[in-house]
PDB file of C-alpha atoms and ligand atoms in Angstrom:
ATOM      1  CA  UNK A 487     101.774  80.921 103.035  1.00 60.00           C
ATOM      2  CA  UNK A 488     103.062  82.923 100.136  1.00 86.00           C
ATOM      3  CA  UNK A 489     100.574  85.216  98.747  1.00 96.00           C
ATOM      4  CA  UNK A 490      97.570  86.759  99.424  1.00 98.00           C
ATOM      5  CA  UNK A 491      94.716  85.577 101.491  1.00 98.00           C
ATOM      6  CA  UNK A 492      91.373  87.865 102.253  1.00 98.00           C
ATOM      7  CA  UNK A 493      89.147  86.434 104.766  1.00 98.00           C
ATOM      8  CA  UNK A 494      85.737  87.159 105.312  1.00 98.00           C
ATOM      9  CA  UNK A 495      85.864  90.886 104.491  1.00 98.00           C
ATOM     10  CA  UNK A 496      82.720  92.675 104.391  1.00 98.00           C
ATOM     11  CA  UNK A 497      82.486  96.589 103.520  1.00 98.00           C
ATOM     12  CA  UNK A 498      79.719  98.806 104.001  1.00 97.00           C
ATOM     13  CA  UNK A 499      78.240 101.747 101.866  1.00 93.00           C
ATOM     14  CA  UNK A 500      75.252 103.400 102.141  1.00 90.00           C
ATOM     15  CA  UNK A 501      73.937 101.023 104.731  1.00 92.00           C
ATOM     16  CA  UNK A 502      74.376  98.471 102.526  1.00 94.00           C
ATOM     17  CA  UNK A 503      76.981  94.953 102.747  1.00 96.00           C
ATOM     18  CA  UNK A 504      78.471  95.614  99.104  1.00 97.00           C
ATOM     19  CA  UNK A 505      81.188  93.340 100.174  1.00 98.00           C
ATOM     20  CA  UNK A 506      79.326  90.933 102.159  1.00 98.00           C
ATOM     21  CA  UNK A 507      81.893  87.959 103.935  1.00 97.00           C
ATOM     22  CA  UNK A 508      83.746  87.520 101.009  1.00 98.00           C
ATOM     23  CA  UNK A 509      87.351  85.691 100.693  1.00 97.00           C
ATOM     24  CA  UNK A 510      89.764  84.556  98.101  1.00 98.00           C
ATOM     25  CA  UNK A 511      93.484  83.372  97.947  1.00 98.00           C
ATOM     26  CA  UNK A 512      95.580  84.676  95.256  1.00 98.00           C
ATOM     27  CA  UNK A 513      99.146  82.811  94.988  1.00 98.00           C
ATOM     28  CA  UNK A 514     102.673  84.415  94.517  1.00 98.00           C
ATOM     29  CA  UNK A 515     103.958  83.218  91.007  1.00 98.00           C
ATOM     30  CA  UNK A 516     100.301  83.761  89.691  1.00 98.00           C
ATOM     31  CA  UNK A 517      98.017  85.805  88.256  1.00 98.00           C
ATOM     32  CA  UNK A 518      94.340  85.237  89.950  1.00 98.00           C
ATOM     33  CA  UNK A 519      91.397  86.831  88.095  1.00 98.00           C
ATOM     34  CA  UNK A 520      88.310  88.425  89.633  1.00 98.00           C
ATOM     35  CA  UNK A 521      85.476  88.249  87.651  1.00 98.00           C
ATOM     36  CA  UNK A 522      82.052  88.792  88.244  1.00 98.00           C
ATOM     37  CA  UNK A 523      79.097  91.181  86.697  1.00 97.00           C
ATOM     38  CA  UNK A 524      79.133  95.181  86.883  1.00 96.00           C
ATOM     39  CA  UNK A 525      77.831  95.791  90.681  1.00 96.00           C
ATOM     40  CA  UNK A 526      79.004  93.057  92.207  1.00 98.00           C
ATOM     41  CA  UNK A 527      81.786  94.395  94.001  1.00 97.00           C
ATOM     42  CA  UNK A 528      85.019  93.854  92.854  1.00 97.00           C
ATOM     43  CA  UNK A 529      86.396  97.128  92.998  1.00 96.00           C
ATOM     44  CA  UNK A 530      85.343  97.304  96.302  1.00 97.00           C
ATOM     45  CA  UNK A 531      87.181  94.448  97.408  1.00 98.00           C
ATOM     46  CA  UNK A 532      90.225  95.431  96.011  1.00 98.00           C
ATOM     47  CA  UNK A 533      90.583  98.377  97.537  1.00 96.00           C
ATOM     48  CA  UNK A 534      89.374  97.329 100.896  1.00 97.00           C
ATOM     49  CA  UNK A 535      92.072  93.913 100.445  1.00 97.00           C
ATOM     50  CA  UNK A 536      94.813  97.279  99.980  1.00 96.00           C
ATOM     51  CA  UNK A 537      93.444  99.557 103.139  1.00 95.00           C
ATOM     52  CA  UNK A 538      92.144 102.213 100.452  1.00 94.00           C
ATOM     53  CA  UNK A 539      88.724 101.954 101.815  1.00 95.00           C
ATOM     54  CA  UNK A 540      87.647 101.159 105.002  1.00 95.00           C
ATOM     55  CA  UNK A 541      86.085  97.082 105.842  1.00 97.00           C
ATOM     56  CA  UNK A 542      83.843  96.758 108.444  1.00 97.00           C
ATOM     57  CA  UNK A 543      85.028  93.303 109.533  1.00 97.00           C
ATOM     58  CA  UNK A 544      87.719  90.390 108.084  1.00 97.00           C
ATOM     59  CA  UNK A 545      91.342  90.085 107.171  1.00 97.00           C
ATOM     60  CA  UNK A 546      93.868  90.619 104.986  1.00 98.00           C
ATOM     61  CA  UNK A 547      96.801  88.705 105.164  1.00 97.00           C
ATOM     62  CA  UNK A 548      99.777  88.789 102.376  1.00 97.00           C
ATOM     63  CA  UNK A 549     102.974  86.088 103.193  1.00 95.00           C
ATOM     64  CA  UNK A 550     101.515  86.190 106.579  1.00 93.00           C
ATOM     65  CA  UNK A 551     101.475  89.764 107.442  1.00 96.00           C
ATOM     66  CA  UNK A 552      98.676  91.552 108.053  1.00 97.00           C
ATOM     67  CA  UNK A 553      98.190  93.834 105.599  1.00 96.00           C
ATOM     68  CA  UNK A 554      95.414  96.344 106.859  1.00 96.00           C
ATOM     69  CA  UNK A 555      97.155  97.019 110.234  1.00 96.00           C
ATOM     70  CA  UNK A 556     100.349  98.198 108.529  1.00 95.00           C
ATOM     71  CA  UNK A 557     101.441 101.950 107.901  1.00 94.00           C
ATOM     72  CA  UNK A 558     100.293 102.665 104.426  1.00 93.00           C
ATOM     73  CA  UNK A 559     104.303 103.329 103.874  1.00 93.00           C
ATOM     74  CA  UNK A 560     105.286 100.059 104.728  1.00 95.00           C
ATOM     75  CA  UNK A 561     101.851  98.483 102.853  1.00 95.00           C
ATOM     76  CA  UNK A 562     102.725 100.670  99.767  1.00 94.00           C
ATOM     77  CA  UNK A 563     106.466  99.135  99.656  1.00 94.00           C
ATOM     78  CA  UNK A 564     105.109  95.500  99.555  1.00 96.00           C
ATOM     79  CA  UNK A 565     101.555  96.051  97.374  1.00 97.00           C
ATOM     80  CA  UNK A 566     100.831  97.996  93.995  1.00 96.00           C
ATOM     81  CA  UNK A 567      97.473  99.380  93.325  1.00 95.00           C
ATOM     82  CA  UNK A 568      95.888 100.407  89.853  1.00 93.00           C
ATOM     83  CA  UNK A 569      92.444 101.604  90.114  1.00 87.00           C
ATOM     84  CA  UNK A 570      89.611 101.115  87.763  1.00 81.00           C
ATOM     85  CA  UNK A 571      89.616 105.353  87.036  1.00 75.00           C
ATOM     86  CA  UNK A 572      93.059 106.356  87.570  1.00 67.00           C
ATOM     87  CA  UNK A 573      93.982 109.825  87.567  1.00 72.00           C
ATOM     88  CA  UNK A 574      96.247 112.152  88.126  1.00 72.00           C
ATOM     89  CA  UNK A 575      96.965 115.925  88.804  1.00 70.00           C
ATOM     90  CA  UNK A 576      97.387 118.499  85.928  1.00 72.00           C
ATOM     91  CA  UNK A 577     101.092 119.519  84.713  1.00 87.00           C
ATOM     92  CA  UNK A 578     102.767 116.206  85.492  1.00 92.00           C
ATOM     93  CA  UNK A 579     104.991 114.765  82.875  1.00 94.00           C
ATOM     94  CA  UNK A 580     104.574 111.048  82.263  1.00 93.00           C
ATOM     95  CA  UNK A 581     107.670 110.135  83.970  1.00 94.00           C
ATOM     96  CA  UNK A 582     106.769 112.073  87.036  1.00 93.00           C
ATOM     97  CA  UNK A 583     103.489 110.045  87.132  1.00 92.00           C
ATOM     98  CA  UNK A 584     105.400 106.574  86.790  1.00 94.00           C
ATOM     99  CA  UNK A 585     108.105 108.426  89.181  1.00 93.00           C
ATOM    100  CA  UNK A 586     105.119 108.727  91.958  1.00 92.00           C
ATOM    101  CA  UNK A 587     105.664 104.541  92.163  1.00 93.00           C
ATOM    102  CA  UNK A 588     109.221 105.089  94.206  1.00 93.00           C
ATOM    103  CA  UNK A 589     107.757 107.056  96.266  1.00 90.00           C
ATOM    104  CA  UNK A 590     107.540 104.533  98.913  1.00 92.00           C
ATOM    105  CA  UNK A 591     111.432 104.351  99.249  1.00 90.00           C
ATOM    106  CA  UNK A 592     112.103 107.775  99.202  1.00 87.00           C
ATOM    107  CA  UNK A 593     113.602 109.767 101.863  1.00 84.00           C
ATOM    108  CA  UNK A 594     114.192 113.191 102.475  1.00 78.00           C
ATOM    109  CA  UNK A 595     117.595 112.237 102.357  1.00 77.00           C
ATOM    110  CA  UNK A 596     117.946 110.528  99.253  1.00 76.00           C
ATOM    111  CA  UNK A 597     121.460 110.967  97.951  1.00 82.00           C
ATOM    112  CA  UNK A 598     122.162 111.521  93.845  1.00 83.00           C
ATOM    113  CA  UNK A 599     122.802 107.753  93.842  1.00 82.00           C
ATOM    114  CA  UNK A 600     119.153 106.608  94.960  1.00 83.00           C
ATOM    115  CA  UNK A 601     117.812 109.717  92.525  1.00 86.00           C
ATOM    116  CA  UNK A 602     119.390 108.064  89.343  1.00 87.00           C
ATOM    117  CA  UNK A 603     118.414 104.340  90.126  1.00 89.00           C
ATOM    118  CA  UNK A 604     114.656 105.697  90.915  1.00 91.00           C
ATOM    119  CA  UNK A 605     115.248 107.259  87.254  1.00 92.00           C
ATOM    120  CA  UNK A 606     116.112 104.024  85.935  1.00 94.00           C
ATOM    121  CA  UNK A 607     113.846 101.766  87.174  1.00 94.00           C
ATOM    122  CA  UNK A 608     110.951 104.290  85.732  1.00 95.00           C
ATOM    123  CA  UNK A 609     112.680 104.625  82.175  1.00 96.00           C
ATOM    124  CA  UNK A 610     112.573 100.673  82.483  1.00 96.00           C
ATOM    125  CA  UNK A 611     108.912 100.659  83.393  1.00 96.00           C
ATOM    126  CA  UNK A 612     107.902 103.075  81.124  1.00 96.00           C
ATOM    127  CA  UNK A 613     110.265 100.777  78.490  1.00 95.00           C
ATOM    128  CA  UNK A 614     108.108  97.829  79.557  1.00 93.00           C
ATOM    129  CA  UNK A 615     104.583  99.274  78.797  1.00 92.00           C
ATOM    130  CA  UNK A 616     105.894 100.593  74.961  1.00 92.00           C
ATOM    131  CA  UNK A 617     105.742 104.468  76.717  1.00 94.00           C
ATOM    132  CA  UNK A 618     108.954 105.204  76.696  1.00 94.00           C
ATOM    133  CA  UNK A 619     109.467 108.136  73.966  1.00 96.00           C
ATOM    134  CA  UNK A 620     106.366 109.452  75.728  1.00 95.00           C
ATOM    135  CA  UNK A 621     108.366 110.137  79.103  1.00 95.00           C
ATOM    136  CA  UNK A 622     107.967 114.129  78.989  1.00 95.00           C
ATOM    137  CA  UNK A 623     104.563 114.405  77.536  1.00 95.00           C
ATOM    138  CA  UNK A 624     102.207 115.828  79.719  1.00 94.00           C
ATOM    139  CA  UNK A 625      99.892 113.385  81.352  1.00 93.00           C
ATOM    140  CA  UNK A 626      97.132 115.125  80.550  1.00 91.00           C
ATOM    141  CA  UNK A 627      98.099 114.998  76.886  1.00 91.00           C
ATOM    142  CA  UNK A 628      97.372 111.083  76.570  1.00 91.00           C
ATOM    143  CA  UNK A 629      94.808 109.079  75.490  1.00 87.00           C
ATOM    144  CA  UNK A 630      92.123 107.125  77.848  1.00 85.00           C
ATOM    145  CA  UNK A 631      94.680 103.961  76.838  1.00 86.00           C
ATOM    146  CA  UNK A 632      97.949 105.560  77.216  1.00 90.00           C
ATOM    147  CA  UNK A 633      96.913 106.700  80.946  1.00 90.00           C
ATOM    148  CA  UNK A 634      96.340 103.172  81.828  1.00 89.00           C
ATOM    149  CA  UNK A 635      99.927 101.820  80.397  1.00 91.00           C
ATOM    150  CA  UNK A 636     101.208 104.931  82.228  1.00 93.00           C
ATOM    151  CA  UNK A 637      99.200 103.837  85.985  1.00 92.00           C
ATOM    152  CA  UNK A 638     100.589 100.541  84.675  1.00 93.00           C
ATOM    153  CA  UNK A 639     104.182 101.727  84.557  1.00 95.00           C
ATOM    154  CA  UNK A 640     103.766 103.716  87.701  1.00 95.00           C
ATOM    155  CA  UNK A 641     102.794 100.479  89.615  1.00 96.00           C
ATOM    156  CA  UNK A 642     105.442  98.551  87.976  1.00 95.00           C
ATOM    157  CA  UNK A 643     108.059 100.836  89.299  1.00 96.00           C
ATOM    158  CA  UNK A 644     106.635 100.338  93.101  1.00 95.00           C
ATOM    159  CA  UNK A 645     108.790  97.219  92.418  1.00 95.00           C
ATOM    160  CA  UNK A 646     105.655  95.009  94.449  1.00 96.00           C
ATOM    161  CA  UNK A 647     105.134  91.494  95.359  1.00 97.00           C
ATOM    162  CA  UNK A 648     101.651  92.063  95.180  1.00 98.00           C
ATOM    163  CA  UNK A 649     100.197  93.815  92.137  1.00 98.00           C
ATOM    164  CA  UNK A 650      96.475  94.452  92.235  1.00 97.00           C
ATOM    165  CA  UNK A 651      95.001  95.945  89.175  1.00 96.00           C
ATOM    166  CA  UNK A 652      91.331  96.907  88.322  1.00 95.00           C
ATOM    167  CA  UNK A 653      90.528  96.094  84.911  1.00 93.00           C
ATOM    168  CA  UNK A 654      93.886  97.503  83.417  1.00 90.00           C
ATOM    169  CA  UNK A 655      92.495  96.960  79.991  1.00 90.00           C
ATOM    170  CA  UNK A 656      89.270  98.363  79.924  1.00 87.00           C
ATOM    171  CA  UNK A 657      90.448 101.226  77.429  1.00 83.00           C
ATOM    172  CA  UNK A 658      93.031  99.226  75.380  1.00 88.00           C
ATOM    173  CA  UNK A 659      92.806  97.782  71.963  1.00 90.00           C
ATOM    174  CA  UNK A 660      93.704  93.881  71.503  1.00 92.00           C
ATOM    175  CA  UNK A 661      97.082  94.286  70.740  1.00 90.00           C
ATOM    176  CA  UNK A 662      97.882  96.663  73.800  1.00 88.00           C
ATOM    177  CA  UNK A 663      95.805  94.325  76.054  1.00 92.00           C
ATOM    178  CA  UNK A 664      97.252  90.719  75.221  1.00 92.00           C
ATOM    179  CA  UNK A 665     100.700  93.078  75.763  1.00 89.00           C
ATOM    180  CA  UNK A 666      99.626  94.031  78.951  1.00 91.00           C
ATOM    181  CA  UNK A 667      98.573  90.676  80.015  1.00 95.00           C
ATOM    182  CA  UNK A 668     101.909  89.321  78.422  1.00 93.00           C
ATOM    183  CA  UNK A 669     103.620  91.697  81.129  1.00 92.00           C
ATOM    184  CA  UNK A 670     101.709  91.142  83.893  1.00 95.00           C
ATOM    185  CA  UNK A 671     102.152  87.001  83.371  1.00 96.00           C
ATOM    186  CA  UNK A 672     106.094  87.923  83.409  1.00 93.00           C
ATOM    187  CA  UNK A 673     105.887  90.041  86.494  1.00 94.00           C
ATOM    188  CA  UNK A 674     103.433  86.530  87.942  1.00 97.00           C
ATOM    189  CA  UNK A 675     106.854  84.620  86.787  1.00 97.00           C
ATOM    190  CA  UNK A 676     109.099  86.363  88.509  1.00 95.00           C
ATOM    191  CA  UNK A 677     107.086  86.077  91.557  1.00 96.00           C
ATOM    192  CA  UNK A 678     104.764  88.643  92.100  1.00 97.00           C
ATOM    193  CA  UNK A 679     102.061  87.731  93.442  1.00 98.00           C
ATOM    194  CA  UNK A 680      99.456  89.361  90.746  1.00 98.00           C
ATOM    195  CA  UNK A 681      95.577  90.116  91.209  1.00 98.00           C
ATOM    196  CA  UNK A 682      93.854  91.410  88.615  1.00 98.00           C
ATOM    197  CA  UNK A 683      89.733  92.153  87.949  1.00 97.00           C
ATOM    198  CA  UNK A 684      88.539  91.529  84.247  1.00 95.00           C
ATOM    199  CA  UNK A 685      85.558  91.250  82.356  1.00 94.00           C
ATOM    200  CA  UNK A 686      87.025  89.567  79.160  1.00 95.00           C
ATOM    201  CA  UNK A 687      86.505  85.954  79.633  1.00 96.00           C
ATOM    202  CA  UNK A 688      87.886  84.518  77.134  1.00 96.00           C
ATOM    203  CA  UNK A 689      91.577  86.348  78.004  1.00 96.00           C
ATOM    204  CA  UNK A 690      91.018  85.545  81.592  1.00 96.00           C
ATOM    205  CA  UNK A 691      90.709  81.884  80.626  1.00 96.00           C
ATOM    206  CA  UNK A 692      93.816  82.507  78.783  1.00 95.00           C
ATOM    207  CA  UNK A 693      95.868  84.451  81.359  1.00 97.00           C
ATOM    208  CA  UNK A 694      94.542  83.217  84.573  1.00 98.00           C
ATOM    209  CA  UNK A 695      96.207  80.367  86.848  1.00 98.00           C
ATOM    210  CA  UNK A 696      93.045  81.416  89.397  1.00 98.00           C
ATOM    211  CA  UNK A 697      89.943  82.885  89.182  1.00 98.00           C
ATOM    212  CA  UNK A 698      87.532  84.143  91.521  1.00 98.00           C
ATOM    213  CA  UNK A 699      84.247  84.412  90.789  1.00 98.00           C
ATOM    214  CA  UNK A 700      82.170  87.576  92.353  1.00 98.00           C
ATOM    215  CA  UNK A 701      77.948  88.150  92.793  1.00 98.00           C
ATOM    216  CA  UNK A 702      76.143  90.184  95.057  1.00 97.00           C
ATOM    217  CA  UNK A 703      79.467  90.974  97.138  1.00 98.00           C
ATOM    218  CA  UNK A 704      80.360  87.353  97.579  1.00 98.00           C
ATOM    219  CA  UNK A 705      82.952  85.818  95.883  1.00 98.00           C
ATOM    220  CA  UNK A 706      80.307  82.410  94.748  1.00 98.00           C
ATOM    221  CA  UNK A 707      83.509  80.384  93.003  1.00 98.00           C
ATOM    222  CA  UNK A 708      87.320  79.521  93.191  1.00 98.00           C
ATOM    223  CA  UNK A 709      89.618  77.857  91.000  1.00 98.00           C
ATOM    224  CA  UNK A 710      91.043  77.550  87.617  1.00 97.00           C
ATOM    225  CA  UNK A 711      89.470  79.090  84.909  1.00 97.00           C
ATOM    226  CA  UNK A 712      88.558  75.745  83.032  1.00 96.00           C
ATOM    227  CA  UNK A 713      86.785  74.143  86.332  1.00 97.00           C
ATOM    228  CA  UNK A 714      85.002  77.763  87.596  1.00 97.00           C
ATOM    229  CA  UNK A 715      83.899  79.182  84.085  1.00 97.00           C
ATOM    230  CA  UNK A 716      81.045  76.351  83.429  1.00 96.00           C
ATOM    231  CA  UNK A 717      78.219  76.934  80.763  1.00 96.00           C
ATOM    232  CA  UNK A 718      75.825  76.576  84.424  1.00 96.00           C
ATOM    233  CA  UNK A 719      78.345  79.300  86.232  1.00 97.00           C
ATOM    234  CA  UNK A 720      77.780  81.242  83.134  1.00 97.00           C
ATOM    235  CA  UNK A 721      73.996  81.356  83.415  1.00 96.00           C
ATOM    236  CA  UNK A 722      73.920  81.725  86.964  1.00 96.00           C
ATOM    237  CA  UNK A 723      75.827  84.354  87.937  1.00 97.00           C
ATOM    238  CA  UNK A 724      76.047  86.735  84.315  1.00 96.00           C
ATOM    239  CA  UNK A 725      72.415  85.394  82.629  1.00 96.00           C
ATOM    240  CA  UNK A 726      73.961  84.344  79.634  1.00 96.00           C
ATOM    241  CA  UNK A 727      73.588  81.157  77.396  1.00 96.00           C
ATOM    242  CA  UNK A 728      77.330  79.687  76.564  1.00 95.00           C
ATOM    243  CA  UNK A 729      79.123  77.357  75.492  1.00 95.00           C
ATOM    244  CA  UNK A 730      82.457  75.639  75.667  1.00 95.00           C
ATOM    245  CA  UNK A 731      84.440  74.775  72.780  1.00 95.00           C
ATOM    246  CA  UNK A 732      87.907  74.294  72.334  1.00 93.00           C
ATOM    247  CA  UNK A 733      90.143  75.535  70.362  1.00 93.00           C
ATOM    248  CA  UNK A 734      90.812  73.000  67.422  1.00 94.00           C
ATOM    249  CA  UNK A 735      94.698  74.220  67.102  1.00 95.00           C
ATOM    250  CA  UNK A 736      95.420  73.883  70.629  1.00 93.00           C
ATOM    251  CA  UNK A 737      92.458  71.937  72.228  1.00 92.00           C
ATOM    252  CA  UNK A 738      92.120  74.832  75.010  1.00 93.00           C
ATOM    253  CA  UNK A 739      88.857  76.342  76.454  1.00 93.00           C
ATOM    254  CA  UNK A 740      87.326  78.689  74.207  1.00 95.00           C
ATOM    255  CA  UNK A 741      83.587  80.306  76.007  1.00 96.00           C
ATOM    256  CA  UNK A 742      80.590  81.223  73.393  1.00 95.00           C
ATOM    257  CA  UNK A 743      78.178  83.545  74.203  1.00 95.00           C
ATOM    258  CA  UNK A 744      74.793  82.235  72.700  1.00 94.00           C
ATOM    259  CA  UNK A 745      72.476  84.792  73.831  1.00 94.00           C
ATOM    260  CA  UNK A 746      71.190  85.693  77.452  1.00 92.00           C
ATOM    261  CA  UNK A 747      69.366  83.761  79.414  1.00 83.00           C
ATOM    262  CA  UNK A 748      66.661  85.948  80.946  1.00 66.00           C
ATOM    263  CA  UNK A 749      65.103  89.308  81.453  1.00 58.00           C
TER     264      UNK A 749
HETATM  265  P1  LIG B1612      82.228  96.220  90.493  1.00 70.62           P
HETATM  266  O1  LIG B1612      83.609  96.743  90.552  1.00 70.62           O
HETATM  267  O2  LIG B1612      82.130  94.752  90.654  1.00 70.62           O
HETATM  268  O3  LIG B1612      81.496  96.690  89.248  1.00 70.62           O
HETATM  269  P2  LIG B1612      81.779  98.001  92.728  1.00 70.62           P
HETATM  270  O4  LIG B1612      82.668  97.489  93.797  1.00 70.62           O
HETATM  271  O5  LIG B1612      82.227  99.216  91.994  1.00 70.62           O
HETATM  272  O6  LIG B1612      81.406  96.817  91.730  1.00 70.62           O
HETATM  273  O7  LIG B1612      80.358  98.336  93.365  1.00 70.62           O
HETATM  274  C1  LIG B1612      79.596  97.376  94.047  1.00 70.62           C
HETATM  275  C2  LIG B1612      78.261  97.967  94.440  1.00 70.62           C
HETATM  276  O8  LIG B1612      78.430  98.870  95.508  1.00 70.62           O
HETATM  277  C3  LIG B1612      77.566  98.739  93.321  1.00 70.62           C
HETATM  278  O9  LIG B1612      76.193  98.457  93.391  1.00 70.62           O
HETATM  279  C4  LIG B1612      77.860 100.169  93.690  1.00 70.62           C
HETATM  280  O10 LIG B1612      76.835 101.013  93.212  1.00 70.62           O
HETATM  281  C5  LIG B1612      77.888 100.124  95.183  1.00 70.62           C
HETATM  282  N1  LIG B1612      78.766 101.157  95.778  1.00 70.62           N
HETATM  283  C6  LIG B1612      80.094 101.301  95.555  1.00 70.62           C
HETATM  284  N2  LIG B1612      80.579 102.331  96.268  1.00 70.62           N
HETATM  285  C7  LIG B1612      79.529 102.835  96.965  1.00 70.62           C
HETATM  286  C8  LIG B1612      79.369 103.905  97.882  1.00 70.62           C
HETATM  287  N3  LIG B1612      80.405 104.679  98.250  1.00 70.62           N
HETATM  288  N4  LIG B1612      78.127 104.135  98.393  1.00 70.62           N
HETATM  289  C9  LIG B1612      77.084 103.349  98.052  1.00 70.62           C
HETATM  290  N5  LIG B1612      77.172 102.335  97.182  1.00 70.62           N
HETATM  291  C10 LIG B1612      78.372 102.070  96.653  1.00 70.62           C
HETATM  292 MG1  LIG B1613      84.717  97.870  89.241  1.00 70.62          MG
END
């Protein structure tokens, strides 16, 4: 099938299953949420589902192929990573960070041809994240926000079918998130197949085709955001007293917090 499908993974840490059996399927031409409280292990997953971290058992599969017993080359050509604390070395200029994304396709060879497309697909990228008079800044110039459009920019330029992003909009304001999530449901509708973990609710509701829902290093629930995020879910699995209203303009799902629910 098209897309992404982890099976059963389970990763270990400190003798402890933080990742304990869990699976989810996340569709080409989507984007698929992971949710789930701090701890849980999302982050874990997601770099486990990518070969970044090593899984003690389960599979990967994306369009078929197995995707942990590839060469990270080959992996890196097909899947785009953002981690939750991206960084980067001193003195590189913002383009060179975005310019790390064609890596992948680079050869020692690469003729003056394949130099000025790479160039062009990161001006585009940069373009697409609103960075693009900031292209020979330092890096370590930006702000916490500007970083993350720029690890943004460097996985859009990987060109992937399967984007996986850890909270990309943990540091943003509202504007620069709903543009990021704007972007990301254009890459979904080109194709990409697009994973993504988030806290916000209420945008994943909004954004999400899919969500999977993540406790104790099980992924609990799968679906659409209006059947998984239930007022019970809600108290189960985050504590927390909600509610579901909709919106009156548009009649869509709309979560309120009421309080939590214990301890
Ligand atoms: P999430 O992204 O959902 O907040 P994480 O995947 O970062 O959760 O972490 C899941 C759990 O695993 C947390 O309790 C975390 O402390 C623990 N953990 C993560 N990495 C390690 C590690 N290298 N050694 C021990 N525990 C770890
Ligand atoms: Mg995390």
């Amino acid at each position: 099938m098209s897309g992404l499908v982890v099976s059963n993974l389970t990763m270990v840490a400190g003798g402890l299953a933080i990742v304990a059996g869990a699976g989810l399927s996340a569709h080409a031409g989507e984007i698929t949420g992971l949710v789930g409280p701090n701890g849980a292990g999302k982050s874990t997953l997601l770099s486990g589902a990518l070969g970044l971290r090593p899984t003690a058992s389960g599979a990967v599969r994306f369009c078929g192929s197995d995707l942990l017993a590839m060469p990270r080359r080959q992996r890196a050509q097909i899947a785009a990573y953002v981690e939750q604390a991206a960084n980067t070395e001193d003195r590189l200029t913002v383009a060179d960070v975005v310019g790390l994304g064609r890596m992948p396709f680079q050869s020692v060879w690469q003729d003056v041809g394949a130099q000025a497309t790479d160039a062009a697909i990161v001006a585009q990228a940069l373009d697409d994240v609103g960075l693009g008079a900031l292209a020979q800044r330092l890096y370590t110039s930006l702000s916490g926000g500007e970083r993350q459009r720029v690890h943004l920019a460097r996985a859009l330029a990987q060109q992937p079918q399967l984007l996986v992003l850890d909270e990309p909009t943990s540091h943003l304001d509202i504007h620069a998130q709903i543009e990021v999530l704007d972007l990301l449901k254009r890459s979904a509708n080109a194709g990409a197949t697009v994973l993504i973990a988030l806290h916000d609710l209420n945008l994943a509701m909004r954004y999400c085709d899919r969500l999977a829902v993540m406790q104790s290093g099980k992924v609990v629930a799968e679906g659409t955001p209006d059947a998984v995020l239930t007022a019970e879910l809600l108290d189960r699995v985050y504590g927390v007293t909600a509610r579901r209203i909709e919106d009156p303009q548009t009649g869509a799902p709309v979560i309120v917090y009421d309080g939590v629910a214990r301890g």
